[in-house]
């Protein structure tokens, strides 16, 4: 009876505190501010865990507050509406403060280079061997940024995606020092990365020389975290790296129209199937037909199809029946910092 909860819109909730709390003799605006700060922190820490994996982004919540004083000259309905408007403005302000705090934390993370690079093996099922490793990025252990989804979503929200991506590329190469020349290094990059003037020429060659990796062993894996606005300019930029010796892969194929458009426009060396169409493929005829169509297109372009996120032997068997012979996933190995080996029993029985 002391608290009323109402919904104004689908994603907006209003809480009315109608009476003083019994255990406090006084209640001041500062008490409400403290309560809202605690609610904001708790909600933003816990909601992502509830929404994942249904929503891979990072939903943020702003909590505002307002106080209304009795005024006999103003109708109660008008006072309540003013109260709601003030609380909504305060919520927007709190949301802005949260956004700026997040941006500062991310800027500090980038400045201090506080990211961790792990490597995930990519396997040829037919030849029963590792063909390369994908470099993956994690934020500091024990923080919300440890999740790559949260890390890159926060970077996108803070308009720091290019800066983070650039750091990830540098760290991927530096941490790949010692990688055998028998393996290819797959590096994720956003589309704008190919326009980076400081990631080419003498600097790029010096970096590759430092880690003893040949350009022919590097694969640029283009992700969908950023839209490609002009394919003509993008192809021209990509040609610099292919002329240099790099290979090109398109990530998340089958997850949306844009990845298919990118495949047609770029004619990449590798096409990586999104985990969403791999999961449960042995029971889904439509997914199987979609992969057959992508493989048919890849064969015409002389591209290699790589299935991502293989977790069960049933998924592996279904992929092999379709003709896919390369992939990665927890079935073979988990990502690790020092070029992890694969489950040989699984490979031998594949």
Short mmCIF file of C-alpha atoms in Angstrom, two decimals:
data_model
loop_
_atom_site.label_atom_id
_atom_site.label_comp_id
_atom_site.label_asym_id
_atom_site.label_seq_id
_atom_site.Cartn_x
_atom_site.Cartn_y
_atom_site.Cartn_z
CA UNK A 1 0.00 0.00 0.00
CA UNK A 2 3.03 2.28 0.31
CA UNK A 3 4.33 1.76 -3.24
CA UNK A 4 2.48 1.94 -6.56
CA UNK A 5 4.12 0.65 -9.77
CA UNK A 6 2.72 1.77 -13.11
CA UNK A 7 3.80 1.46 -16.75
CA UNK A 8 3.82 4.56 -18.95
CA UNK A 9 5.12 2.88 -22.11
CA UNK A 10 6.44 -0.58 -22.99
CA UNK A 11 9.89 0.07 -21.57
CA UNK A 12 9.11 2.71 -18.93
CA UNK A 13 8.05 2.05 -15.35
CA UNK A 14 6.89 4.59 -12.77
CA UNK A 15 7.13 3.97 -9.04
CA UNK A 16 5.12 6.16 -6.66
CA UNK A 17 6.23 6.30 -3.03
CA UNK A 18 3.06 7.44 -1.34
CA UNK A 19 4.05 7.54 2.32
CA UNK A 20 7.07 8.06 4.51
CA UNK A 21 8.93 4.95 5.48
CA UNK A 22 8.10 3.77 8.98
CA UNK A 23 11.72 3.26 10.01
CA UNK A 24 12.84 6.81 9.17
CA UNK A 25 11.70 9.98 10.85
CA UNK A 26 12.89 12.16 7.98
CA UNK A 27 13.09 11.68 4.23
CA UNK A 28 14.97 14.09 1.95
CA UNK A 29 15.63 14.40 -1.80
CA UNK A 30 19.16 13.12 -1.19
CA UNK A 31 17.64 9.84 -0.01
CA UNK A 32 15.83 9.47 -3.34
CA UNK A 33 19.02 10.28 -5.24
CA UNK A 34 20.92 7.61 -3.35
CA UNK A 35 18.12 5.10 -3.94
CA UNK A 36 18.09 5.84 -7.68
CA UNK A 37 21.88 5.50 -7.94
CA UNK A 38 21.72 2.09 -6.26
CA UNK A 39 18.85 0.97 -8.50
CA UNK A 40 20.70 2.16 -11.62
CA UNK A 41 23.88 0.28 -10.69
CA UNK A 42 22.00 -2.90 -9.76
CA UNK A 43 19.84 -2.96 -12.88
CA UNK A 44 22.71 -2.25 -15.27
CA UNK A 45 24.82 -4.96 -13.66
CA UNK A 46 22.12 -7.64 -13.64
CA UNK A 47 19.91 -7.08 -16.68
CA UNK A 48 22.55 -8.18 -19.26
CA UNK A 49 22.87 -11.54 -17.48
CA UNK A 50 19.10 -12.00 -17.73
CA UNK A 51 18.74 -10.99 -21.39
CA UNK A 52 21.75 -12.95 -22.71
CA UNK A 53 21.76 -14.89 -25.04
CA UNK A 54 18.37 -13.70 -26.31
CA UNK A 55 19.76 -10.18 -26.65
CA UNK A 56 23.52 -9.98 -27.22
CA UNK A 57 23.69 -6.24 -26.77
CA UNK A 58 24.02 -4.38 -23.53
CA UNK A 59 20.70 -2.84 -22.44
CA UNK A 60 21.17 0.21 -20.24
CA UNK A 61 18.66 1.59 -17.75
CA UNK A 62 18.27 5.16 -16.54
CA UNK A 63 16.49 5.76 -13.24
CA UNK A 64 15.16 9.22 -12.45
CA UNK A 65 13.24 10.69 -9.56
CA UNK A 66 11.14 13.70 -8.65
CA UNK A 67 9.26 14.99 -5.62
CA UNK A 68 5.89 16.70 -5.61
CA UNK A 69 4.76 19.03 -2.85
CA UNK A 70 1.15 19.66 -2.02
CA UNK A 71 -0.21 22.79 -3.70
CA UNK A 72 -3.94 23.48 -3.27
CA UNK A 73 -3.89 25.87 -6.25
CA UNK A 74 -2.98 23.09 -8.71
CA UNK A 75 -5.10 20.07 -9.50
CA UNK A 76 -3.67 16.76 -8.33
CA UNK A 77 -3.66 15.29 -11.86
CA UNK A 78 -1.51 18.18 -13.09
CA UNK A 79 0.87 17.78 -10.17
CA UNK A 80 1.24 14.08 -10.92
CA UNK A 81 1.88 14.73 -14.63
CA UNK A 82 4.53 17.31 -13.73
CA UNK A 83 6.05 14.80 -11.34
CA UNK A 84 6.27 12.19 -14.11
CA UNK A 85 7.80 14.67 -16.58
CA UNK A 86 10.45 15.73 -14.05
CA UNK A 87 11.30 12.11 -13.21
CA UNK A 88 11.60 11.27 -16.91
CA UNK A 89 14.01 14.16 -17.48
CA UNK A 90 16.04 13.05 -14.48
CA UNK A 91 16.15 9.48 -15.88
CA UNK A 92 17.51 10.83 -19.17
CA UNK A 93 20.12 12.80 -17.26
CA UNK A 94 21.09 9.74 -15.21
CA UNK A 95 21.30 7.72 -18.42
CA UNK A 96 23.63 10.34 -19.89
CA UNK A 97 25.82 10.21 -16.77
CA UNK A 98 25.97 6.42 -17.00
CA UNK A 99 26.91 6.63 -20.68
CA UNK A 100 29.73 9.10 -19.97
CA UNK A 101 31.05 6.96 -17.10
CA UNK A 102 31.03 3.94 -19.40
CA UNK A 103 32.89 5.89 -22.07
CA UNK A 104 35.55 6.99 -19.59
CA UNK A 105 36.03 3.40 -18.38
CA UNK A 106 36.38 2.18 -21.95
CA UNK A 107 38.82 4.97 -22.85
CA UNK A 108 40.95 3.99 -19.86
CA UNK A 109 40.81 0.34 -20.92
CA UNK A 110 42.04 1.24 -24.41
CA UNK A 111 44.76 3.59 -23.15
CA UNK A 112 46.06 0.94 -20.74
CA UNK A 113 45.63 -1.77 -23.41
CA UNK A 114 43.77 -3.87 -20.85
CA UNK A 115 42.51 -6.51 -23.24
CA UNK A 116 43.25 -10.22 -23.43
CA UNK A 117 43.82 -12.08 -26.70
CA UNK A 118 42.85 -15.74 -26.93
CA UNK A 119 43.09 -18.07 -29.90
CA UNK A 120 40.53 -20.56 -31.21
CA UNK A 121 41.66 -23.35 -33.56
CA UNK A 122 40.07 -23.79 -36.99
CA UNK A 123 40.00 -27.42 -38.09
CA UNK A 124 39.94 -29.29 -41.39
CA UNK A 125 37.70 -32.32 -40.69
CA UNK A 126 38.89 -34.27 -43.75
CA UNK A 127 42.63 -33.76 -43.33
CA UNK A 128 42.14 -34.00 -39.54
CA UNK A 129 44.38 -31.08 -38.70
CA UNK A 130 44.40 -27.46 -37.55
CA UNK A 131 44.63 -24.98 -40.43
CA UNK A 132 44.70 -21.77 -38.40
CA UNK A 133 43.64 -19.83 -35.33
CA UNK A 134 41.12 -17.03 -34.89
CA UNK A 135 42.29 -14.27 -32.55
CA UNK A 136 39.51 -13.31 -30.13
CA UNK A 137 39.41 -10.46 -27.63
CA UNK A 138 38.24 -10.37 -24.03
CA UNK A 139 38.15 -7.46 -21.61
CA UNK A 140 39.69 -7.54 -18.11
CA UNK A 141 38.84 -10.72 -16.22
CA UNK A 142 36.12 -10.33 -13.60
CA UNK A 143 34.62 -7.20 -15.21
CA UNK A 144 31.54 -6.80 -17.40
CA UNK A 145 33.90 -6.20 -20.32
CA UNK A 146 35.20 -9.76 -20.06
CA UNK A 147 32.29 -10.63 -22.36
CA UNK A 148 33.17 -9.66 -25.96
CA UNK A 149 29.51 -8.88 -26.62
CA UNK A 150 29.44 -6.32 -23.81
CA UNK A 151 32.89 -4.97 -24.71
CA UNK A 152 32.17 -4.27 -28.36
CA UNK A 153 28.59 -3.16 -27.73
CA UNK A 154 29.91 -0.61 -25.22
CA UNK A 155 32.52 0.55 -27.73
CA UNK A 156 29.83 1.03 -30.36
CA UNK A 157 27.63 2.99 -27.92
CA UNK A 158 30.61 5.17 -26.93
CA UNK A 159 31.75 5.71 -30.55
CA UNK A 160 35.06 4.02 -29.73
CA UNK A 161 34.62 0.98 -31.96
CA UNK A 162 37.43 1.90 -34.35
CA UNK A 163 39.85 2.63 -31.50
CA UNK A 164 39.08 -0.67 -29.78
CA UNK A 165 39.22 -2.62 -33.04
CA UNK A 166 42.62 -1.11 -33.84
CA UNK A 167 43.99 -2.15 -30.46
CA UNK A 168 42.60 -5.67 -30.95
CA UNK A 169 44.34 -6.01 -34.33
CA UNK A 170 47.67 -4.88 -32.90
CA UNK A 171 47.39 -7.18 -29.89
CA UNK A 172 46.32 -10.11 -32.07
CA UNK A 173 49.51 -9.85 -34.10
CA UNK A 174 51.78 -9.22 -31.11
CA UNK A 175 50.32 -12.16 -29.18
CA UNK A 176 50.56 -14.42 -32.23
CA UNK A 177 54.35 -14.24 -32.17
CA UNK A 178 55.67 -17.75 -32.47
CA UNK A 179 52.71 -19.04 -34.46
CA UNK A 180 53.86 -21.74 -36.86
CA UNK A 181 54.01 -20.78 -40.53
CA UNK A 182 51.78 -23.82 -41.16
CA UNK A 183 48.83 -21.91 -39.66
CA UNK A 184 46.84 -18.88 -40.74
CA UNK A 185 45.97 -16.12 -38.30
CA UNK A 186 42.35 -14.94 -38.58
CA UNK A 187 41.90 -11.38 -37.26
CA UNK A 188 38.48 -9.79 -36.81
CA UNK A 189 38.18 -6.25 -38.11
CA UNK A 190 35.37 -3.80 -38.67
CA UNK A 191 34.96 -2.53 -42.25
CA UNK A 192 36.49 0.90 -41.51
CA UNK A 193 39.71 -0.84 -40.38
CA UNK A 194 40.77 -1.30 -44.00
CA UNK A 195 40.98 2.50 -44.30
CA UNK A 196 43.35 2.85 -41.31
CA UNK A 197 46.36 4.78 -42.69
CA UNK A 198 48.54 3.65 -39.78
CA UNK A 199 47.88 -0.06 -40.39
CA UNK A 200 49.62 -0.36 -43.72
CA UNK A 201 52.94 0.40 -45.40
CA UNK A 202 56.14 0.38 -43.35
CA UNK A 203 54.34 0.19 -40.00
CA UNK A 204 52.43 -2.95 -40.96
CA UNK A 205 55.51 -4.58 -42.49
CA UNK A 206 57.57 -3.77 -39.38
CA UNK A 207 54.87 -5.25 -37.14
CA UNK A 208 54.74 -8.45 -39.19
CA UNK A 209 58.55 -8.68 -39.17
CA UNK A 210 58.57 -8.24 -35.38
CA UNK A 211 56.28 -11.23 -34.87
CA UNK A 212 57.74 -13.28 -37.75
CA UNK A 213 54.42 -13.68 -39.56
CA UNK A 214 54.19 -13.52 -43.34
CA UNK A 215 51.35 -11.53 -44.96
CA UNK A 216 50.24 -14.74 -46.69
CA UNK A 217 49.43 -16.21 -43.27
CA UNK A 218 47.08 -13.38 -42.23
CA UNK A 219 43.33 -13.38 -42.84
CA UNK A 220 41.27 -10.22 -42.34
CA UNK A 221 37.88 -11.36 -41.03
CA UNK A 222 35.32 -8.64 -41.83
CA UNK A 223 32.62 -8.45 -39.17
CA UNK A 224 29.12 -6.93 -39.29
CA UNK A 225 29.60 -4.65 -36.30
CA UNK A 226 29.68 -1.75 -38.74
CA UNK A 227 27.80 -1.19 -42.00
CA UNK A 228 29.61 -0.88 -45.33
CA UNK A 229 28.32 2.31 -46.92
CA UNK A 230 30.26 2.25 -50.18
CA UNK A 231 31.30 -1.13 -51.58
CA UNK A 232 33.35 0.42 -54.39
CA UNK A 233 35.61 2.30 -51.95
CA UNK A 234 35.67 -0.68 -49.60
CA UNK A 235 36.80 -3.05 -52.37
CA UNK A 236 39.58 -0.63 -53.35
CA UNK A 237 40.82 -0.53 -49.75
CA UNK A 238 40.60 -4.32 -49.42
CA UNK A 239 42.65 -4.74 -52.61
CA UNK A 240 45.60 -3.05 -50.89
CA UNK A 241 45.69 -5.85 -48.31
CA UNK A 242 45.09 -8.68 -50.80
CA UNK A 243 47.89 -7.30 -53.01
CA UNK A 244 50.03 -7.22 -49.86
CA UNK A 245 49.33 -10.93 -49.37
CA UNK A 246 46.44 -10.99 -46.90
CA UNK A 247 43.37 -13.17 -47.39
CA UNK A 248 39.82 -11.96 -46.70
CA UNK A 249 37.04 -13.70 -44.78
CA UNK A 250 33.42 -12.63 -44.30
CA UNK A 251 32.07 -13.37 -40.83
CA UNK A 252 28.52 -14.27 -39.72
CA UNK A 253 27.33 -15.48 -43.12
CA UNK A 254 23.66 -16.44 -43.11
CA UNK A 255 22.78 -14.23 -40.16
CA UNK A 256 21.44 -11.40 -42.29
CA UNK A 257 21.20 -9.90 -45.76
CA UNK A 258 24.25 -7.65 -45.36
CA UNK A 259 26.67 -10.58 -44.93
CA UNK A 260 25.39 -12.18 -48.15
CA UNK A 261 25.75 -8.86 -49.98
CA UNK A 262 29.32 -8.56 -48.67
CA UNK A 263 30.11 -12.06 -49.96
CA UNK A 264 28.86 -11.24 -53.45
CA UNK A 265 30.70 -7.90 -53.53
CA UNK A 266 34.04 -9.07 -52.08
CA UNK A 267 34.31 -12.68 -53.29
CA UNK A 268 36.26 -13.55 -50.13
CA UNK A 269 38.73 -16.39 -49.68
CA UNK A 270 36.78 -17.65 -46.65
CA UNK A 271 33.09 -17.57 -45.71
CA UNK A 272 32.35 -18.15 -42.02
CA UNK A 273 28.88 -19.47 -41.24
CA UNK A 274 27.17 -17.81 -38.30
CA UNK A 275 26.67 -19.88 -35.16
CA UNK A 276 22.90 -19.28 -35.34
CA UNK A 277 22.54 -21.50 -38.42
CA UNK A 278 24.90 -24.17 -37.05
CA UNK A 279 23.02 -24.66 -33.79
CA UNK A 280 20.72 -27.68 -34.11
CA UNK A 281 21.35 -28.02 -37.84
CA UNK A 282 20.95 -31.82 -37.70
CA UNK A 283 17.22 -31.30 -36.99
CA UNK A 284 16.54 -28.35 -39.28
CA UNK A 285 16.10 -28.95 -43.01
CA UNK A 286 15.85 -25.23 -43.82
CA UNK A 287 19.22 -24.51 -42.18
CA UNK A 288 20.75 -27.38 -44.12
CA UNK A 289 19.41 -26.00 -47.40
CA UNK A 290 20.67 -22.51 -46.56
CA UNK A 291 24.18 -23.87 -45.94
CA UNK A 292 24.03 -25.87 -49.18
CA UNK A 293 23.17 -22.66 -51.04
CA UNK A 294 26.05 -20.77 -49.42
CA UNK A 295 28.45 -23.63 -50.17
CA UNK A 296 27.32 -23.71 -53.80
CA UNK A 297 28.05 -19.98 -54.06
CA UNK A 298 31.42 -20.46 -52.32
CA UNK A 299 32.41 -23.25 -54.72
CA UNK A 300 31.75 -20.98 -57.68
CA UNK A 301 34.06 -18.34 -56.12
CA UNK A 302 36.66 -20.93 -55.01
CA UNK A 303 36.07 -19.89 -51.40
CA UNK A 304 36.40 -22.07 -48.30
CA UNK A 305 33.36 -22.33 -46.01
CA UNK A 306 34.08 -22.42 -42.26
CA UNK A 307 31.35 -23.40 -39.80
CA UNK A 308 31.50 -21.52 -36.49
CA UNK A 309 30.27 -22.66 -33.09
CA UNK A 310 30.18 -26.44 -33.58
CA UNK A 311 29.33 -27.94 -30.19
CA UNK A 312 28.00 -31.44 -30.82
CA UNK A 313 28.99 -34.46 -32.89
CA UNK A 314 25.50 -34.40 -34.43
CA UNK A 315 26.12 -30.88 -35.78
CA UNK A 316 29.52 -31.97 -37.10
CA UNK A 317 28.02 -35.01 -38.82
CA UNK A 318 25.28 -32.93 -40.47
CA UNK A 319 27.83 -30.41 -41.75
CA UNK A 320 30.00 -33.15 -43.22
CA UNK A 321 27.00 -34.62 -45.04
CA UNK A 322 26.39 -31.22 -46.64
CA UNK A 323 30.02 -31.08 -47.73
CA UNK A 324 31.46 -28.64 -45.20
CA UNK A 325 34.94 -29.77 -44.19
CA UNK A 326 36.25 -26.86 -42.10
CA UNK A 327 35.04 -25.42 -38.82
CA UNK A 328 35.64 -24.40 -35.23
CA UNK A 329 33.82 -24.73 -31.94
CA UNK A 330 33.89 -26.00 -28.37
CA UNK A 331 33.54 -29.55 -29.70
CA UNK A 332 37.20 -29.36 -30.75
CA UNK A 333 38.67 -26.91 -28.24
CA UNK A 334 37.94 -23.83 -26.16
CA UNK A 335 39.76 -20.56 -26.90
CA UNK A 336 43.06 -20.25 -25.06
CA UNK A 337 46.03 -17.89 -24.81
CA UNK A 338 48.71 -20.19 -26.19
CA UNK A 339 47.43 -21.80 -29.41
CA UNK A 340 45.36 -24.60 -27.82
CA UNK A 341 45.40 -28.06 -29.33
CA UNK A 342 42.22 -29.84 -30.36
CA UNK A 343 40.39 -32.89 -29.04
CA UNK A 344 42.15 -35.55 -31.10
CA UNK A 345 39.55 -38.21 -30.30
CA UNK A 346 36.82 -36.09 -31.89
CA UNK A 347 38.92 -35.38 -34.98
CA UNK A 348 39.93 -39.00 -35.49
CA UNK A 349 36.31 -40.13 -35.29
CA UNK A 350 35.06 -37.29 -37.50
#
